[in-house]
Coordinates of C-alpha atoms and ligand atoms in Angstrom, one line a residue:
M1 CA -69.5 -84.4 -41.4
S2 CA -71.8 -82.7 -40.0
Q3 CA -72.1 -80.2 -37.2
T4 CA -71.6 -80.1 -33.7
F5 CA -73.5 -77.8 -31.8
P6 CA -71.8 -76.2 -28.7
H7 CA -73.8 -75.8 -25.5
N8 CA -70.8 -74.3 -23.9
P9 CA -69.7 -71.6 -27.3
L10 CA -67.7 -69.2 -24.9
T11 CA -66.0 -70.9 -23.2
R12 CA -65.4 -74.4 -25.4
F13 CA -61.9 -73.4 -26.5
I14 CA -61.0 -73.6 -22.2
T15 CA -58.4 -76.7 -21.8
S16 CA -56.7 -77.5 -19.3
D17 CA -53.1 -77.7 -21.2
E18 CA -52.7 -74.6 -20.7
T19 CA -52.4 -73.0 -23.4
S20 CA -56.4 -71.7 -25.3
W21 CA -54.9 -68.4 -25.5
C22 CA -52.0 -70.0 -28.8
L23 CA -53.9 -69.2 -32.3
E24 CA -52.9 -72.4 -32.7
Q25 CA -55.0 -74.2 -30.2
Y26 CA -57.8 -71.1 -31.1
Q27 CA -58.0 -72.5 -34.5
A28 CA -57.5 -76.2 -34.0
H29 CA -61.0 -76.4 -31.6
G30 CA -62.5 -74.3 -34.6
G31 CA -61.7 -71.1 -33.7
Y32 CA -62.1 -68.4 -37.3
Q33 CA -64.6 -70.3 -38.4
G34 CA -67.3 -67.3 -37.5
F35 CA -65.1 -65.2 -39.8
R36 CA -64.6 -67.4 -42.5
K37 CA -68.3 -68.0 -42.9
S38 CA -68.8 -64.4 -42.7
L39 CA -66.5 -63.1 -45.3
D40 CA -69.1 -65.3 -47.8
M41 CA -71.8 -62.6 -46.5
S42 CA -73.2 -60.0 -47.8
Q43 CA -73.3 -56.7 -44.5
D44 CA -76.7 -56.8 -44.4
Q45 CA -77.2 -60.4 -44.3
L46 CA -74.8 -60.5 -41.0
L47 CA -77.0 -57.7 -39.2
D48 CA -80.2 -59.4 -40.3
T49 CA -78.8 -63.0 -38.9
L50 CA -77.2 -60.6 -35.3
K51 CA -81.1 -58.5 -35.0
E52 CA -83.1 -61.9 -35.6
S53 CA -81.0 -63.4 -32.4
N54 CA -82.1 -61.9 -29.9
L55 CA -78.1 -61.0 -29.1
R56 CA -78.4 -58.5 -25.8
G57 CA -75.6 -56.7 -24.5
R58 CA -73.4 -58.2 -21.8
G59 CA -72.1 -55.5 -20.1
G60 CA -74.7 -55.1 -18.0
A61 CA -77.8 -53.0 -19.7
G62 CA -78.6 -55.9 -21.8
F63 CA -79.1 -53.4 -24.3
P64 CA -80.2 -55.6 -28.4
T65 CA -76.7 -55.7 -29.9
G66 CA -78.5 -56.0 -33.4
L67 CA -80.8 -53.0 -33.1
K68 CA -77.5 -50.8 -31.5
W69 CA -75.8 -51.9 -35.1
S70 CA -78.8 -51.0 -37.1
F71 CA -78.7 -47.4 -36.1
V72 CA -74.6 -47.2 -37.8
P73 CA -74.8 -45.5 -41.0
R74 CA -73.5 -47.8 -44.0
G75 CA -73.3 -48.2 -47.7
N76 CA -70.3 -45.7 -50.1
N77 CA -71.7 -42.8 -49.0
A78 CA -71.4 -43.6 -45.1
P79 CA -69.2 -41.4 -42.5
S80 CA -65.7 -43.4 -42.1
P81 CA -63.6 -44.4 -40.5
R82 CA -66.4 -46.1 -38.6
Y83 CA -64.6 -47.3 -35.5
L84 CA -65.8 -50.7 -33.2
I85 CA -64.7 -50.5 -29.1
V86 CA -64.7 -53.7 -27.2
N87 CA -65.3 -52.3 -23.0
A88 CA -63.0 -54.7 -21.4
D89 CA -62.7 -52.1 -18.7
E90 CA -64.4 -54.2 -15.8
M91 CA -63.7 -52.0 -12.7
E92 CA -66.9 -52.7 -11.0
P93 CA -66.9 -54.3 -8.1
G94 CA -67.5 -57.5 -7.4
V95 CA -66.8 -58.4 -11.6
F96 CA -64.5 -60.9 -13.1
K97 CA -66.2 -61.9 -15.9
D98 CA -64.0 -60.7 -18.4
R99 CA -61.5 -61.3 -17.3
M100 CA -61.6 -64.5 -18.2
L101 CA -62.6 -64.2 -21.6
L102 CA -59.7 -61.6 -22.1
E103 CA -56.9 -64.1 -20.5
K104 CA -58.3 -67.7 -22.0
T105 CA -59.4 -66.9 -24.8
P106 CA -58.0 -63.3 -26.6
H107 CA -58.7 -65.2 -30.1
Q108 CA -62.5 -65.1 -29.4
I109 CA -62.4 -61.0 -29.1
I110 CA -61.1 -60.5 -32.0
E111 CA -62.6 -63.1 -33.9
G112 CA -65.9 -61.0 -32.4
L113 CA -64.2 -57.5 -33.4
L114 CA -63.5 -59.2 -37.6
V115 CA -66.8 -60.3 -37.8
G116 CA -68.3 -56.8 -37.1
A117 CA -65.7 -55.4 -39.4
Q118 CA -67.7 -57.2 -41.9
T119 CA -71.2 -57.1 -40.6
L120 CA -70.3 -52.5 -40.7
G121 CA -67.6 -51.8 -43.2
A122 CA -65.1 -50.9 -40.1
S123 CA -61.1 -50.7 -40.3
I124 CA -60.2 -49.5 -37.4
G125 CA -60.8 -52.2 -33.9
Y126 CA -59.6 -51.4 -29.9
I127 CA -59.4 -52.3 -27.5
F128 CA -60.4 -50.4 -24.2
L129 CA -58.8 -52.4 -21.9
R130 CA -58.7 -52.1 -17.7
G131 CA -54.6 -51.0 -16.9
D132 CA -54.1 -53.6 -14.0
Y133 CA -55.4 -57.1 -16.3
Y134 CA -51.6 -57.3 -17.2
L135 CA -51.7 -61.1 -18.0
A136 CA -54.9 -59.8 -20.6
E137 CA -52.7 -57.4 -21.5
E138 CA -49.3 -59.5 -22.1
R139 CA -52.0 -62.6 -24.0
L140 CA -53.9 -59.6 -26.3
T141 CA -50.9 -58.4 -27.6
Q142 CA -49.2 -62.2 -28.6
A143 CA -53.0 -63.2 -29.8
L144 CA -52.9 -59.8 -32.4
N145 CA -49.6 -60.2 -33.1
E146 CA -50.6 -64.0 -34.1
C147 CA -53.1 -62.7 -36.0
R148 CA -51.0 -60.1 -37.9
A149 CA -48.5 -63.0 -39.1
A150 CA -51.3 -65.3 -40.2
N151 CA -52.5 -63.0 -42.3
L152 CA -56.7 -62.7 -39.7
L153 CA -55.5 -58.6 -39.4
G154 CA -53.9 -56.2 -42.2
Q155 CA -55.0 -55.0 -45.3
N156 CA -57.0 -57.7 -47.4
I157 CA -57.7 -60.6 -45.2
L158 CA -57.6 -64.5 -45.8
G159 CA -57.5 -63.3 -49.6
S160 CA -60.8 -60.3 -49.2
E161 CA -61.6 -57.6 -49.4
L162 CA -61.3 -56.8 -45.6
N163 CA -58.3 -54.6 -44.0
F164 CA -58.7 -53.9 -40.4
D165 CA -56.1 -53.9 -37.6
I166 CA -57.1 -53.5 -33.8
H167 CA -54.5 -51.4 -31.3
L168 CA -54.9 -52.5 -27.7
H169 CA -55.3 -49.3 -24.9
T170 CA -54.4 -50.0 -21.5
S171 CA -57.1 -47.2 -19.0
A172 CA -55.0 -45.1 -16.9
G173 CA -58.2 -46.8 -13.8
R174 CA -60.9 -45.1 -12.9
Y175 CA -64.5 -46.6 -13.5
I176 CA -66.6 -44.1 -15.5
C177 CA -64.1 -45.1 -18.2
G178 CA -66.4 -47.6 -18.5
E179 CA -69.3 -45.8 -20.0
E180 CA -68.9 -45.7 -22.9
T181 CA -69.1 -42.0 -23.9
A182 CA -66.6 -41.4 -21.1
L183 CA -64.6 -44.2 -22.5
I184 CA -64.0 -42.4 -26.3
N185 CA -63.1 -39.3 -24.4
S186 CA -60.7 -40.7 -22.5
M187 CA -59.4 -42.3 -26.0
E188 CA -59.1 -38.9 -27.4
G189 CA -57.5 -37.8 -24.6
K190 CA -59.8 -35.5 -22.8
R191 CA -61.5 -35.7 -19.2
A192 CA -62.6 -38.9 -18.9
T193 CA -66.5 -37.4 -18.6
P194 CA -70.3 -38.7 -20.0
R195 CA -70.9 -37.2 -23.0
A196 CA -74.5 -36.3 -23.9
K197 CA -77.0 -38.2 -25.9
P198 CA -77.5 -37.8 -28.7
P199 CA -75.6 -37.4 -30.6
F200 CA -75.2 -41.6 -29.3
P201 CA -71.6 -43.0 -30.3
Q202 CA -73.2 -45.1 -33.0
V203 CA -73.8 -41.5 -35.4
A204 CA -70.4 -39.9 -34.1
G205 CA -69.0 -42.1 -31.0
L206 CA -64.6 -41.3 -31.8
W207 CA -63.6 -37.9 -33.9
G208 CA -66.8 -37.9 -34.3
K209 CA -67.2 -40.8 -36.3
P210 CA -69.8 -44.0 -36.2
T211 CA -67.8 -46.0 -33.4
I212 CA -70.0 -48.6 -31.4
V213 CA -69.1 -49.6 -28.3
N214 CA -69.6 -53.2 -26.7
N215 CA -68.6 -55.3 -23.7
V216 CA -65.9 -58.5 -24.0
E217 CA -68.6 -61.4 -23.5
T218 CA -70.7 -59.7 -26.3
F219 CA -68.3 -59.2 -28.7
C220 CA -67.4 -62.9 -28.1
N221 CA -70.4 -64.2 -28.9
L222 CA -70.7 -63.2 -32.4
P223 CA -68.7 -65.4 -34.2
H224 CA -70.6 -68.3 -32.9
I225 CA -73.9 -67.1 -34.2
I226 CA -73.1 -66.8 -37.6
N227 CA -71.2 -70.1 -37.2
F228 CA -74.2 -72.0 -35.7
G229 CA -76.8 -69.8 -36.8
P230 CA -79.6 -67.6 -35.2
Q231 CA -82.2 -70.3 -34.4
W232 CA -79.4 -72.4 -32.3
F233 CA -78.4 -69.1 -30.5
K234 CA -81.6 -68.1 -28.8
E235 CA -83.1 -71.7 -28.4
L236 CA -80.1 -72.1 -25.9
G237 CA -81.3 -70.1 -23.3
L238 CA -84.5 -71.6 -21.2
E239 CA -86.8 -68.4 -20.8
E240 CA -86.9 -65.5 -22.9
D241 CA -83.4 -64.2 -22.7
A242 CA -80.8 -66.1 -25.6
G243 CA -77.7 -68.0 -25.4
T244 CA -75.2 -68.5 -22.2
K245 CA -74.5 -65.6 -19.5
I246 CA -71.1 -66.4 -17.7
F247 CA -72.0 -66.1 -14.4
G248 CA -70.1 -65.6 -11.1
V249 CA -70.4 -66.1 -7.5
S250 CA -68.5 -64.4 -5.0
G251 CA -68.8 -63.9 -1.0
R252 CA -68.9 -67.3 1.8
V253 CA -69.9 -69.9 -0.6
N254 CA -68.0 -73.4 -1.0
N255 CA -66.7 -73.0 -4.7
P256 CA -66.9 -69.0 -5.7
G257 CA -66.3 -68.5 -9.6
L258 CA -67.5 -68.5 -13.0
W259 CA -69.8 -70.9 -15.5
E260 CA -71.1 -70.7 -18.1
L261 CA -74.6 -71.4 -18.3
P262 CA -77.8 -71.1 -20.6
M263 CA -79.4 -67.5 -19.8
G264 CA -82.4 -68.3 -17.4
T265 CA -80.5 -70.1 -15.4
P266 CA -82.6 -70.1 -12.0
I267 CA -80.4 -68.1 -9.0
R268 CA -81.1 -71.4 -6.4
E269 CA -79.2 -74.1 -9.0
I270 CA -75.8 -71.2 -9.0
I271 CA -75.7 -70.4 -6.3
E272 CA -76.2 -73.5 -4.4
Q273 CA -74.9 -76.7 -7.1
H274 CA -72.6 -73.8 -9.2
A275 CA -71.0 -72.2 -6.3
G276 CA -71.7 -75.1 -3.6
G277 CA -74.2 -73.6 -1.1
M278 CA -72.8 -71.3 1.4
C279 CA -70.2 -72.2 4.0
D280 CA -70.6 -74.4 6.7
G281 CA -72.0 -71.7 9.4
Y282 CA -73.2 -69.2 7.4
S283 CA -76.4 -68.7 5.5
L284 CA -77.6 -66.3 2.9
K285 CA -79.5 -63.5 4.3
G286 CA -79.8 -61.7 0.3
F287 CA -76.9 -61.3 -3.0
L288 CA -77.1 -58.7 -5.5
P289 CA -77.4 -60.2 -8.6
G290 CA -75.2 -58.6 -10.9
G291 CA -72.5 -56.9 -9.6
G292 CA -72.0 -53.8 -6.9
S293 CA -74.2 -51.4 -8.8
T294 CA -77.5 -53.5 -9.0
D295 CA -80.7 -53.8 -6.2
F296 CA -80.4 -56.8 -3.8
L297 CA -82.9 -59.9 -4.1
V298 CA -83.6 -61.7 -1.3
T299 CA -84.3 -65.9 -0.6
E300 CA -88.0 -65.6 -1.9
H301 CA -86.1 -64.2 -5.4
L302 CA -83.4 -67.4 -5.2
D303 CA -86.3 -69.4 -7.9
V304 CA -86.3 -66.2 -11.3
P305 CA -84.0 -67.1 -13.5
M306 CA -81.4 -65.3 -14.7
D307 CA -82.6 -63.1 -17.0
Y308 CA -83.4 -60.0 -18.1
D309 CA -87.1 -59.0 -17.9
A310 CA -87.1 -61.9 -15.2
I311 CA -84.7 -60.0 -12.7
G312 CA -86.5 -56.8 -14.0
K313 CA -89.9 -57.8 -12.5
Q314 CA -88.2 -58.2 -9.0
G315 CA -86.9 -55.0 -8.8
S316 CA -83.1 -55.2 -9.4
R317 CA -81.2 -55.9 -12.3
M318 CA -79.3 -58.5 -13.8
G319 CA -76.1 -55.9 -14.4
T320 CA -73.5 -58.5 -15.5
G321 CA -74.9 -61.9 -14.1
T322 CA -72.2 -61.8 -11.2
I323 CA -73.7 -62.8 -8.7
I324 CA -72.6 -60.9 -4.9
I325 CA -73.6 -63.3 -2.0
L326 CA -74.4 -61.4 2.0
D327 CA -74.5 -64.1 4.2
D328 CA -76.0 -63.7 7.6
K329 CA -72.7 -63.0 9.7
Y330 CA -71.7 -60.4 7.2
C331 CA -73.3 -56.6 7.7
P332 CA -75.5 -55.3 5.2
V333 CA -74.6 -51.4 6.6
S334 CA -71.2 -52.4 6.2
M335 CA -71.1 -54.3 2.6
V336 CA -73.3 -51.1 1.6
L337 CA -71.0 -48.8 2.8
N338 CA -67.9 -50.0 1.2
L339 CA -69.3 -49.8 -2.4
I340 CA -70.7 -47.3 -1.7
K341 CA -67.2 -45.6 -1.6
F342 CA -65.5 -46.9 -4.1
F343 CA -68.8 -45.3 -6.8
A344 CA -68.2 -42.1 -4.1
Q345 CA -64.7 -41.8 -5.2
E346 CA -64.9 -43.1 -8.5
S347 CA -67.3 -40.3 -9.4
C348 CA -66.2 -38.1 -12.3
G349 CA -67.8 -34.9 -10.3
W350 CA -70.3 -33.2 -13.2
C351 CA -73.0 -33.6 -11.7
T352 CA -75.0 -32.4 -8.5
P353 CA -76.4 -36.1 -6.8
C354 CA -72.8 -37.5 -7.1
R355 CA -70.6 -35.9 -6.5
D356 CA -72.1 -33.9 -3.7
G357 CA -74.5 -37.0 -2.5
L358 CA -73.0 -39.6 -2.7
P359 CA -70.2 -38.8 -0.8
W360 CA -73.0 -37.6 1.3
A361 CA -74.1 -40.9 2.2
Q362 CA -70.5 -41.7 2.5
V363 CA -70.6 -39.8 6.2
L364 CA -73.7 -40.8 7.0
L365 CA -72.6 -45.1 7.1
E366 CA -70.1 -44.1 8.4
K367 CA -71.7 -42.3 11.4
I368 CA -74.0 -45.6 11.7
E369 CA -71.8 -48.5 11.1
S370 CA -69.3 -46.3 14.5
G371 CA -72.8 -46.7 16.1
E372 CA -73.2 -43.2 15.8
G373 CA -76.1 -42.7 13.6
E374 CA -79.3 -41.4 14.3
L375 CA -83.1 -42.4 12.7
E376 CA -83.2 -39.4 11.5
D377 CA -79.6 -40.5 8.7
I378 CA -81.5 -43.9 7.6
T379 CA -84.0 -41.1 5.8
Q380 CA -81.6 -38.7 4.7
L381 CA -79.9 -41.7 3.0
E382 CA -83.4 -42.7 1.2
E383 CA -84.1 -39.2 0.2
L384 CA -80.8 -39.6 -1.3
C385 CA -81.6 -42.7 -3.3
R386 CA -84.7 -40.6 -4.6
F387 CA -82.5 -37.6 -5.3
A388 CA -79.5 -39.9 -7.8
A389 CA -82.7 -42.2 -9.1
P390 CA -82.6 -42.0 -13.1
G391 CA -83.2 -39.6 -14.6
N392 CA -81.8 -37.2 -12.2
T393 CA -78.3 -37.6 -12.9
F394 CA -75.8 -37.4 -16.2
C395 CA -74.8 -40.9 -16.9
A396 CA -75.9 -44.2 -14.8
L397 CA -73.1 -44.1 -12.3
A398 CA -75.0 -42.2 -9.5
P399 CA -78.6 -43.9 -10.2
G400 CA -76.2 -47.9 -9.7
A401 CA -74.6 -46.6 -7.5
V402 CA -77.4 -46.3 -5.1
E403 CA -79.0 -49.4 -5.6
P404 CA -77.6 -51.0 -3.4
L405 CA -78.5 -48.9 -0.6
Q406 CA -81.4 -48.5 -1.8
S407 CA -82.8 -51.7 -1.8
A408 CA -81.1 -52.3 1.8
L409 CA -82.9 -50.1 3.3
N410 CA -85.6 -52.1 2.2
Y411 CA -85.1 -55.4 2.8
F412 CA -82.4 -54.8 5.9
K413 CA -83.4 -51.5 7.3
K414 CA -83.9 -53.4 10.6
D415 CA -79.8 -54.0 10.8
F416 CA -79.5 -50.4 10.2
E417 CA -82.6 -49.1 13.2
S418 CA -80.1 -51.6 15.3
H419 CA -76.9 -49.9 14.5
I420 CA -78.4 -46.7 16.2
T421 CA -80.9 -48.1 18.8
Q422 CA -77.5 -50.4 20.2
A423 CA -75.0 -47.2 19.3
C424 CA -72.5 -50.1 17.8
C425 CA -72.3 -52.4 14.7
P426 CA -74.1 -56.0 16.3
F427 CA -72.3 -57.9 14.0
H428 CA -69.0 -56.4 14.8
V429 CA -70.2 -57.3 18.5
Q430 CA -71.4 -60.8 17.3
Q431 CA -68.5 -61.5 15.6
D432 CA -66.3 -59.9 18.3
L433 CA -67.8 -62.6 21.0
K434 CA -67.3 -65.3 18.6
L435 CA -63.8 -65.0 17.8
D436 CA -61.9 -63.2 20.7
L437 CA -63.9 -64.2 23.9
G438 CA -63.4 -61.3 27.1
H439 CA -61.2 -58.9 24.3
S440 CA -61.8 -55.5 23.2
H441 CA -59.7 -55.5 20.8
S442 CA -60.5 -58.4 18.0
M443 CA -60.2 -58.5 13.9
N444 CA -63.4 -58.4 11.6
K445 CA -64.5 -60.2 9.4
D446 CA -62.2 -58.5 6.6
G447 CA -59.6 -59.7 8.5
G448 CA -58.9 -55.9 10.0
E449 CA -59.2 -54.9 13.2
S450 CA -63.0 -54.4 14.4
H451 CA -64.3 -51.5 16.7
E452 CA -63.5 -51.4 20.6
Q453 CA -67.9 -52.9 21.1
V454 CA -67.3 -55.3 23.8
Ligands
FMN501 C1 -70.2 -45.6 -14.5 C2 -70.6 -47.2 -16.0 C3 -69.2 -48.0 -16.0 C4 -69.4 -49.3 -16.8 N1 -68.6 -49.5 -17.2 C5 -68.2 -50.8 -18.1 C6 -67.5 -52.1 -18.7 O1 -66.8 -52.1 -17.8 N2 -67.8 -53.0 -19.0 C7 -68.7 -53.0 -20.7 O2 -69.2 -53.4 -20.8 N3 -70.2 -51.2 -20.3 C8 -69.6 -50.7 -18.9 N4 -70.6 -49.9 -18.8 C9 -72.4 -50.3 -20.1 C10 -71.5 -49.1 -21.0 O3 -71.5 -47.7 -20.8 C11 -72.1 -49.3 -22.2 O4 -73.4 -49.6 -21.8 C12 -71.4 -51.2 -23.0 O5 -70.2 -51.1 -23.2 C13 -72.5 -51.5 -23.4 O6 -72.5 -52.8 -24.2 P1 -72.9 -53.7 -24.0 O7 -74.2 -53.3 -25.5 O8 -72.2 -55.2 -25.3 O9 -73.5 -54.2 -22.8 C14 -70.9 -49.2 -17.6 C15 -71.3 -48.1 -17.6 C16 -71.2 -47.5 -16.6 C17 -72.3 -46.1 -16.0
SF4_502 S1 -73.7 -39.6 -12.2 FE1 -72.3 -36.5 -13.1 S2 -71.2 -37.3 -11.7 FE2 -71.7 -38.9 -11.6 S3 -70.3 -40.3 -12.6 FE3 -72.5 -39.6 -14.2 S4 -71.3 -38.0 -15.1 FE4 -70.2 -38.2 -13.9

């Protein structure tokens, strides 16, 4: 029988009969074939296949997965046990792609871990799950039990020499726990602050042993690369980057959601075709291409492909590939303030630009948004962005946190200035006039109470 090569490897297991998370259904649709194939391959062959595929990590930074894995010591004298950790923390604002994979195809994640175990000789896997992903927790627990019963986990898996088990670890709920070394500290029962690198986790991670931390979507890709080959994977991408990607759109579009599409799909196609375009009465003003810690892009960037390097060249990052829309009726100052509040609250407090800089940026943005700002505040905000730039902080939280702010100051500076010159939020005024003409107290676009400005 000739093999069919899927164009949507990650989502083809999701069936309408609502059983895609069960072992029987997963196997009926070809699940665990990649892992079975990996049992007949050597560790070197598996690692070479992974490197050749050009898979880049889907957790935000796009680091080449094969290269990362090649740093793990292997062979008889390598330290053991070796650990694999699925980073399923997913707490960044506007990001919800891993949730879908966790809830709908838990077996795909387990299969990715099994391929990883076979490749690196790892004996223990962890899934570090966002604490309030309750449905995912339930389905992962069921899937792990099904695998233990079917000898897909445990000793001598499927008659092979592989011994591997997976533990589900639910997070207590801090965004910083998604940073891989803070994640490791929190799993060791320590305060979740990032670790100094080197040593990198690949060499000395969880309890000082070689550890691989990868995103949910990254692990999901592994069985398919083994099953269908690296060439197939590379050819899925439309531009430089290989494979498909779970892209998402949130905001005032007609059809917000998630879609598995080729890497390199143009942003315009994602927003206009898949997300159904802007809702009636709203136009696109800007967007964060990859979640709440990426720089704004604007309409002139709509034809840029969603590809790590292509987005990078435009001054932003593809991040997680989940686009957040800013429409023409929404106040950019308010949007950035909302994000900064989150990041300031989630700072682990380890370094000054983040611990003190982000709350100060919040104070200045609140001042501007409430109509009490001065032009000097904009200069101070720009300075704070430089203060929190990469290289000045211990981890990437603060540099990511200021990306929406610094780019909003670049693209939407007039909006910041008009808050100051008009001594109020011009967007709330427009909204109040439209929704509640003649009243001095009305609901803003979030359903919350707006400032009394009319
Ligand atoms: C503050 C912060 C939060 C992060 N949260 C996540 C997360 O929820 N999920 C994730 O996969 N990576 C997250 N990362 C990136 C991880 O540190 C790490 O790079 C990633 O898990 C590696 O996986 P990948 O190579 O498959 O992308 C975060 C990084 C930072 C700085
Ligand atoms: S940038 Fe510094 S203070 Fe902020 S989360 Fe990272 S280590 Fe902690």
